[in-house]
Amino acid sequence: MKKIDMHAHFFPRIEREEAARLDAAAAPWLRIDEDGETGQIMQADKPFRPVYRALWDPLLRIEELDRHRIDMQVVCATPVMFGYRYDGRAAAEWAARMNDLALEHCAYNPKRLKAMAQVPLQDLELACAEASRAQASGHIGVQIGNHLGPLDLDDDHLIAFLQHCGENRIPVLVHPWDMMTDGRMKRWMMPWLVAMPAETQLSIMSLILSGAFERLPASLKLCFAHGGGSFAFLLGRAENAWHCRDIVREGSPHPPSHYLDRFYVDSAVFDPRALSLLVDTMGERRVMLGSDHPFPLGEQEIGKLVAEHPGLDAGAKARILAGNALEFFGLQT
Amino acid sequence: MKKIDMHAHFFPRIEREEAARLDAAAAPWLRIDEDGETGQIMQADKPFRPVYRALWDPLLRIEELDRHRIDMQVVCATPVMFGYRYDGRAAAEWAARMNDLALEHCAYNPKRLKAMAQVPLQDLELACAEASRAQASGHIGVQIGNHLGPLDLDDDHLIAFLQHCGENRIPVLVHPWDMMTDGRMKRWMMPWLVAMPAETQLSIMSLILSGAFERLPASLKLCFAHGGGSFAFLLGRAENAWHCRDIVREGSPHPPSHYLDRFYVDSAVFDPRALSLLVDTMGERRVMLGSDHPFPLGEQEIGKLVAEHPGLDAGAKARILAGNALEFFGLQT
């Protein structure tokens, strides 16, 4: 059975000097250990996250895809690369450079490795320009963060960017980042375990409850990472609230469940019960294999959760493992 | 079939003058409209939330319980009443007054109405004293907010309070409040739809990942509101993270799934698929009917989701609708 992993990350060999040209204190760079196998994503002198070679070396990436029997993987930036808080022009140059490096990574095996671009989201004109430039140069979509400072996904600025993508048939993966904490829950990766799924749910809910889906073109291909965060499980709570509380429904003519055919989610939920609920809720045409590879919080055996799920039939598995992604990205079968 | 709703709220007829003695700017009071049927929870001159008579009038509450065929309901404070940010002594007096008013509310029909107390959580000694005083005066448990300013539930101060409750057989309901937003998502009740379930998940995860369940007595009866927030759906994500990332497991000798027999959740998830996942994950002995009545974000027909669930057998329904709550609160059958 064909398998396409549509959510994976890369981080290029960025030297400290190059990062420093964007921001000496916080722009990320890659420190590779002496053995060449492991390393750290760094911000200035500070380790941000331990990583290993599959993140930057397409040779090892392809070896791992072979081992997991994955036919194609779509890579995109590690969110710390986004650079949304810098001057637009500087961020646009940075994004273009990262996007070129992503294509270089994929050029090792262009049939099996594809890339989604990053954009300088803080500047609408430059973000649209980079999305289109990246599309023309071979990227098959863009990845954006789920919010821009204080602006959630329903903000006019972000809607205008999504509009551009819809009109130009550029698929969009929305990835949580810059996680809400109110200054709490620093330990044990709580921002990744708790706030990331909440950020993603927030983004979906803000598109729904603002009425944004009424204005966005139906042609827009939109996917949310990590199974859409906590959205599917909490849909009942939102649905009840929309029906029973005036201020919840004031921006949206239909209840949340009306909009489930307007977006996709990936399958990175790590539990067969959660995947059952996800597919039952979203439908088998709206879930795509996504692994978050090669991070420890990603799938350890890419595609296993879907392929071995006892409750999904062969047709559903074929769609989730590959068919939906082919449609989403407009790829040839 | 017997039905006990173990999560419902009340708000007493607090006059503005009484609230002002605690805090003229922010302590909540009840403004009842001329018809006596509706009103507003107020903070100074500012409406906080529209409410209706069942919240303060036990006569209408019992009429509604009759209509929904609910045998018993356990009421507790509306979280805006907690008063955790005030001086401990002032908050202790306020809590005692609210708790006495809760018992007064229940005295209308003491067989069918029970109360859980609030405590001045910011002062450990006073909180334990009020929990024990309330227990002695007829409260069948306490409700606490899921965090105290910057302190999550794993903080030593909060653990010491839970220890007191465990040793004195005082059941505890943990309710989300003071929701994280990082200054975003103000509209459409997003803090209730997104951040409340995240707060609850955070509290459960902080007890697990800190190793607190290793120190808390097994006698502690602990329940988390709203089906435990997004915890059950995201358990797979947490489980994978615990196994694959050292910093996730550094405080806890066992993976998150090991601790599912240490706490309960209520059934307020508003969707049969979500309830299926919840019962599959937690087990039928760990879910109790809870409605969030009489708020619009609560169950509109208390107990219907459980009673009419197509996938639960009669034994599971009997446990979830009443048996588990009888055990949790140590009530006679």
mmCIF file with all atom_site columns, N, CA and C in Angstrom, chain B residues 80-116:
data_model
loop_
_atom_site.group_PDB
_atom_site.id
_atom_site.type_symbol
_atom_site.label_atom_id
_atom_site.label_alt_id
_atom_site.label_comp_id
_atom_site.label_asym_id
_atom_site.label_entity_id
_atom_site.label_seq_id
_atom_site.pdbx_PDB_ins_code
_atom_site.Cartn_x
_atom_site.Cartn_y
_atom_site.Cartn_z
_atom_site.occupancy
_atom_site.B_iso_or_equiv
_atom_site.pdbx_formal_charge
_atom_site.auth_seq_id
_atom_site.auth_comp_id
_atom_site.auth_asym_id
_atom_site.auth_atom_id
_atom_site.pdbx_PDB_model_num
ATOM 1   N N  . VAL B 1 80  ? -15.906 31.933 39.561 1.00 0.00 ? 80  VAL B N  1
ATOM 2   C CA . VAL B 1 80  ? -15.644 33.357 39.819 1.00 0.00 ? 80  VAL B CA 1
ATOM 3   C C  . VAL B 1 80  ? -15.757 33.674 41.315 1.00 0.00 ? 80  VAL B C  1
ATOM 4   N N  . MET B 1 81  ? -16.338 32.763 42.103 1.00 0.00 ? 81  MET B N  1
ATOM 5   C CA . MET B 1 81  ? -16.476 32.965 43.556 1.00 0.00 ? 81  MET B CA 1
ATOM 6   C C  . MET B 1 81  ? -15.222 32.569 44.339 1.00 0.00 ? 81  MET B C  1
ATOM 7   N N  . PHE B 1 82  ? -14.221 31.966 43.692 1.00 0.00 ? 82  PHE B N  1
ATOM 8   C CA . PHE B 1 82  ? -13.120 31.350 44.438 1.00 0.00 ? 82  PHE B CA 1
ATOM 9   C C  . PHE B 1 82  ? -12.368 32.323 45.369 1.00 0.00 ? 82  PHE B C  1
ATOM 10  N N  . GLY B 1 83  ? -12.074 33.521 44.857 1.00 0.00 ? 83  GLY B N  1
ATOM 11  C CA . GLY B 1 83  ? -11.395 34.508 45.711 1.00 0.00 ? 83  GLY B CA 1
ATOM 12  C C  . GLY B 1 83  ? -9.970  34.170 46.084 1.00 0.00 ? 83  GLY B C  1
ATOM 13  N N  . TYR B 1 84  ? -9.266  33.446 45.211 1.00 0.00 ? 84  TYR B N  1
ATOM 14  C CA . TYR B 1 84  ? -7.912  33.003 45.563 1.00 0.00 ? 84  TYR B CA 1
ATOM 15  C C  . TYR B 1 84  ? -6.887  34.131 45.608 1.00 0.00 ? 84  TYR B C  1
ATOM 16  N N  . ARG B 1 85  ? -7.228  35.292 45.009 1.00 0.00 ? 85  ARG B N  1
ATOM 17  C CA . ARG B 1 85  ? -6.162  36.301 44.969 1.00 0.00 ? 85  ARG B CA 1
ATOM 18  C C  . ARG B 1 85  ? -6.201  37.286 46.143 1.00 0.00 ? 85  ARG B C  1
ATOM 19  N N  . TYR B 1 86  ? -7.092  37.049 47.077 1.00 0.00 ? 86  TYR B N  1
ATOM 20  C CA . TYR B 1 86  ? -7.179  37.967 48.210 1.00 0.00 ? 86  TYR B CA 1
ATOM 21  C C  . TYR B 1 86  ? -6.354  37.456 49.384 1.00 0.00 ? 86  TYR B C  1
ATOM 22  N N  . ASP B 1 87  ? -6.206  38.342 50.344 1.00 0.00 ? 87  ASP B N  1
ATOM 23  C CA . ASP B 1 87  ? -5.624  37.966 51.629 1.00 0.00 ? 87  ASP B CA 1
ATOM 24  C C  . ASP B 1 87  ? -6.308  36.697 52.146 1.00 0.00 ? 87  ASP B C  1
ATOM 25  N N  . GLY B 1 88  ? -5.526  35.789 52.679 1.00 0.00 ? 88  GLY B N  1
ATOM 26  C CA . GLY B 1 88  ? -6.033  34.489 53.113 1.00 0.00 ? 88  GLY B CA 1
ATOM 27  C C  . GLY B 1 88  ? -7.196  34.572 54.094 1.00 0.00 ? 88  GLY B C  1
ATOM 28  N N  . ARG B 1 89  ? -7.083  35.460 55.107 1.00 0.00 ? 89  ARG B N  1
ATOM 29  C CA . ARG B 1 89  ? -8.144  35.544 56.125 1.00 0.00 ? 89  ARG B CA 1
ATOM 30  C C  . ARG B 1 89  ? -9.445  36.044 55.514 1.00 0.00 ? 89  ARG B C  1
ATOM 31  N N  . ALA B 1 90  ? -9.331  37.069 54.663 1.00 0.00 ? 90  ALA B N  1
ATOM 32  C CA . ALA B 1 90  ? -10.536 37.608 54.015 1.00 0.00 ? 90  ALA B CA 1
ATOM 33  C C  . ALA B 1 90  ? -11.165 36.535 53.126 1.00 0.00 ? 90  ALA B C  1
ATOM 34  N N  . ALA B 1 91  ? -10.314 35.800 52.415 1.00 0.00 ? 91  ALA B N  1
ATOM 35  C CA . ALA B 1 91  ? -10.828 34.750 51.522 1.00 0.00 ? 91  ALA B CA 1
ATOM 36  C C  . ALA B 1 91  ? -11.437 33.605 52.325 1.00 0.00 ? 91  ALA B C  1
ATOM 37  N N  . ALA B 1 92  ? -10.873 33.329 53.497 1.00 0.00 ? 92  ALA B N  1
ATOM 38  C CA . ALA B 1 92  ? -11.406 32.250 54.335 1.00 0.00 ? 92  ALA B CA 1
ATOM 39  C C  . ALA B 1 92  ? -12.799 32.610 54.850 1.00 0.00 ? 92  ALA B C  1
ATOM 40  N N  . GLU B 1 93  ? -12.961 33.865 55.261 1.00 0.00 ? 93  GLU B N  1
ATOM 41  C CA . GLU B 1 93  ? -14.292 34.312 55.708 1.00 0.00 ? 93  GLU B CA 1
ATOM 42  C C  . GLU B 1 93  ? -15.301 34.236 54.576 1.00 0.00 ? 93  GLU B C  1
ATOM 43  N N  . TRP B 1 94  ? -14.874 34.700 53.411 1.00 0.00 ? 94  TRP B N  1
ATOM 44  C CA . TRP B 1 94  ? -15.727 34.661 52.220 1.00 0.00 ? 94  TRP B CA 1
ATOM 45  C C  . TRP B 1 94  ? -16.110 33.212 51.891 1.00 0.00 ? 94  TRP B C  1
ATOM 46  N N  . ALA B 1 95  ? -15.127 32.320 51.896 1.00 0.00 ? 95  ALA B N  1
ATOM 47  C CA . ALA B 1 95  ? -15.396 30.919 51.562 1.00 0.00 ? 95  ALA B CA 1
ATOM 48  C C  . ALA B 1 95  ? -16.384 30.309 52.555 1.00 0.00 ? 95  ALA B C  1
ATOM 49  N N  . ALA B 1 96  ? -16.180 30.597 53.847 1.00 0.00 ? 96  ALA B N  1
ATOM 50  C CA . ALA B 1 96  ? -17.081 30.042 54.869 1.00 0.00 ? 96  ALA B CA 1
ATOM 51  C C  . ALA B 1 96  ? -18.510 30.528 54.640 1.00 0.00 ? 96  ALA B C  1
ATOM 52  N N  . ARG B 1 97  ? -18.630 31.813 54.312 1.00 0.00 ? 97  ARG B N  1
ATOM 53  C CA . ARG B 1 97  ? -19.954 32.384 54.051 1.00 0.00 ? 97  ARG B CA 1
ATOM 54  C C  . ARG B 1 97  ? -20.593 31.723 52.825 1.00 0.00 ? 97  ARG B C  1
ATOM 55  N N  . MET B 1 98  ? -19.815 31.561 51.753 1.00 0.00 ? 98  MET B N  1
ATOM 56  C CA . MET B 1 98  ? -20.344 30.923 50.539 1.00 0.00 ? 98  MET B CA 1
ATOM 57  C C  . MET B 1 98  ? -20.748 29.475 50.832 1.00 0.00 ? 98  MET B C  1
ATOM 58  N N  . ASN B 1 99  ? -19.931 28.803 51.618 1.00 0.00 ? 99  ASN B N  1
ATOM 59  C CA . ASN B 1 99  ? -20.215 27.398 51.927 1.00 0.00 ? 99  ASN B CA 1
ATOM 60  C C  . ASN B 1 99  ? -21.477 27.268 52.779 1.00 0.00 ? 99  ASN B C  1
ATOM 61  N N  . ASP B 1 100 ? -21.677 28.212 53.696 1.00 0.00 ? 100 ASP B N  1
ATOM 62  C CA . ASP B 1 100 ? -22.912 28.185 54.488 1.00 0.00 ? 100 ASP B CA 1
ATOM 63  C C  . ASP B 1 100 ? -24.117 28.438 53.576 1.00 0.00 ? 100 ASP B C  1
ATOM 64  N N  . LEU B 1 101 ? -23.958 29.352 52.634 1.00 0.00 ? 101 LEU B N  1
ATOM 65  C CA . LEU B 1 101 ? -25.057 29.626 51.694 1.00 0.00 ? 101 LEU B CA 1
ATOM 66  C C  . LEU B 1 101 ? -25.330 28.408 50.804 1.00 0.00 ? 101 LEU B C  1
ATOM 67  N N  . ALA B 1 102 ? -24.289 27.653 50.477 1.00 0.00 ? 102 ALA B N  1
ATOM 68  C CA . ALA B 1 102 ? -24.488 26.435 49.676 1.00 0.00 ? 102 ALA B CA 1
ATOM 69  C C  . ALA B 1 102 ? -25.325 25.423 50.452 1.00 0.00 ? 102 ALA B C  1
ATOM 70  N N  . LEU B 1 103 ? -25.024 25.281 51.741 1.00 0.00 ? 103 LEU B N  1
ATOM 71  C CA . LEU B 1 103 ? -25.800 24.338 52.570 1.00 0.00 ? 103 LEU B CA 1
ATOM 72  C C  . LEU B 1 103 ? -27.248 24.817 52.719 1.00 0.00 ? 103 LEU B C  1
ATOM 73  N N  . GLU B 1 104 ? -27.403 26.135 52.803 1.00 0.00 ? 104 GLU B N  1
ATOM 74  C CA . GLU B 1 104 ? -28.756 26.702 52.869 1.00 0.00 ? 104 GLU B CA 1
ATOM 75  C C  . GLU B 1 104 ? -29.540 26.354 51.596 1.00 0.00 ? 104 GLU B C  1
ATOM 76  N N  . HIS B 1 105 ? -28.865 26.484 50.457 1.00 0.00 ? 105 HIS B N  1
ATOM 77  C CA . HIS B 1 105 ? -29.463 26.135 49.164 1.00 0.00 ? 105 HIS B CA 1
ATOM 78  C C  . HIS B 1 105 ? -29.903 24.664 49.180 1.00 0.00 ? 105 HIS B C  1
ATOM 79  N N  . CYS B 1 106 ? -29.041 23.810 49.654 1.00 0.00 ? 106 CYS B N  1
ATOM 80  C CA . CYS B 1 106 ? -29.326 22.370 49.650 1.00 0.00 ? 106 CYS B CA 1
ATOM 81  C C  . CYS B 1 106 ? -30.379 21.985 50.694 1.00 0.00 ? 106 CYS B C  1
ATOM 82  N N  . ALA B 1 107 ? -30.510 22.815 51.738 1.00 0.00 ? 107 ALA B N  1
ATOM 83  C CA . ALA B 1 107 ? -31.454 22.490 52.815 1.00 0.00 ? 107 ALA B CA 1
ATOM 84  C C  . ALA B 1 107 ? -32.899 22.464 52.316 1.00 0.00 ? 107 ALA B C  1
ATOM 85  N N  . TYR B 1 108 ? -33.129 23.061 51.161 1.00 0.00 ? 108 TYR B N  1
ATOM 86  C CA . TYR B 1 108 ? -34.470 23.018 50.571 1.00 0.00 ? 108 TYR B CA 1
ATOM 87  C C  . TYR B 1 108 ? -34.912 21.578 50.335 1.00 0.00 ? 108 TYR B C  1
ATOM 88  N N  . ASN B 1 109 ? -33.960 20.728 49.977 1.00 0.00 ? 109 ASN B N  1
ATOM 89  C CA . ASN B 1 109 ? -34.263 19.304 49.783 1.00 0.00 ? 109 ASN B CA 1
ATOM 90  C C  . ASN B 1 109 ? -32.970 18.506 49.998 1.00 0.00 ? 109 ASN B C  1
ATOM 91  N N  . PRO B 1 110 ? -32.617 18.300 51.259 1.00 0.00 ? 110 PRO B N  1
ATOM 92  C CA . PRO B 1 110 ? -31.282 17.767 51.572 1.00 0.00 ? 110 PRO B CA 1
ATOM 93  C C  . PRO B 1 110 ? -31.030 16.352 51.080 1.00 0.00 ? 110 PRO B C  1
ATOM 94  N N  . LYS B 1 111 ? -32.071 15.608 50.746 1.00 0.00 ? 111 LYS B N  1
ATOM 95  C CA . LYS B 1 111 ? -31.832 14.276 50.189 1.00 0.00 ? 111 LYS B CA 1
ATOM 96  C C  . LYS B 1 111 ? -31.398 14.347 48.729 1.00 0.00 ? 111 LYS B C  1
ATOM 97  N N  . ARG B 1 112 ? -31.825 15.377 48.039 1.00 0.00 ? 112 ARG B N  1
ATOM 98  C CA . ARG B 1 112 ? -31.553 15.459 46.604 1.00 0.00 ? 112 ARG B CA 1
ATOM 99  C C  . ARG B 1 112 ? -30.487 16.485 46.239 1.00 0.00 ? 112 ARG B C  1
ATOM 100 N N  . LEU B 1 113 ? -30.214 17.390 47.142 1.00 0.00 ? 113 LEU B N  1
ATOM 101 C CA . LEU B 1 113 ? -29.190 18.409 46.863 1.00 0.00 ? 113 LEU B CA 1
ATOM 102 C C  . LEU B 1 113 ? -28.046 18.262 47.860 1.00 0.00 ? 113 LEU B C  1
ATOM 103 N N  . LYS B 1 114 ? -26.846 18.149 47.329 1.00 0.00 ? 114 LYS B N  1
ATOM 104 C CA . LYS B 1 114 ? -25.638 18.081 48.164 1.00 0.00 ? 114 LYS B CA 1
ATOM 105 C C  . LYS B 1 114 ? -24.686 19.169 47.684 1.00 0.00 ? 114 LYS B C  1
ATOM 106 N N  . ALA B 1 115 ? -23.719 19.492 48.532 1.00 0.00 ? 115 ALA B N  1
ATOM 107 C CA . ALA B 1 115 ? -22.785 20.577 48.179 1.00 0.00 ? 115 ALA B CA 1
ATOM 108 C C  . ALA B 1 115 ? -21.334 20.155 48.356 1.00 0.00 ? 115 ALA B C  1
ATOM 109 N N  . MET B 1 116 ? -20.497 20.700 47.473 1.00 0.00 ? 116 MET B N  1
ATOM 110 C CA . MET B 1 116 ? -19.038 20.647 47.673 1.00 0.00 ? 116 MET B CA 1
ATOM 111 C C  . MET B 1 116 ? -18.585 22.072 48.007 1.00 0.00 ? 116 MET B C  1
#
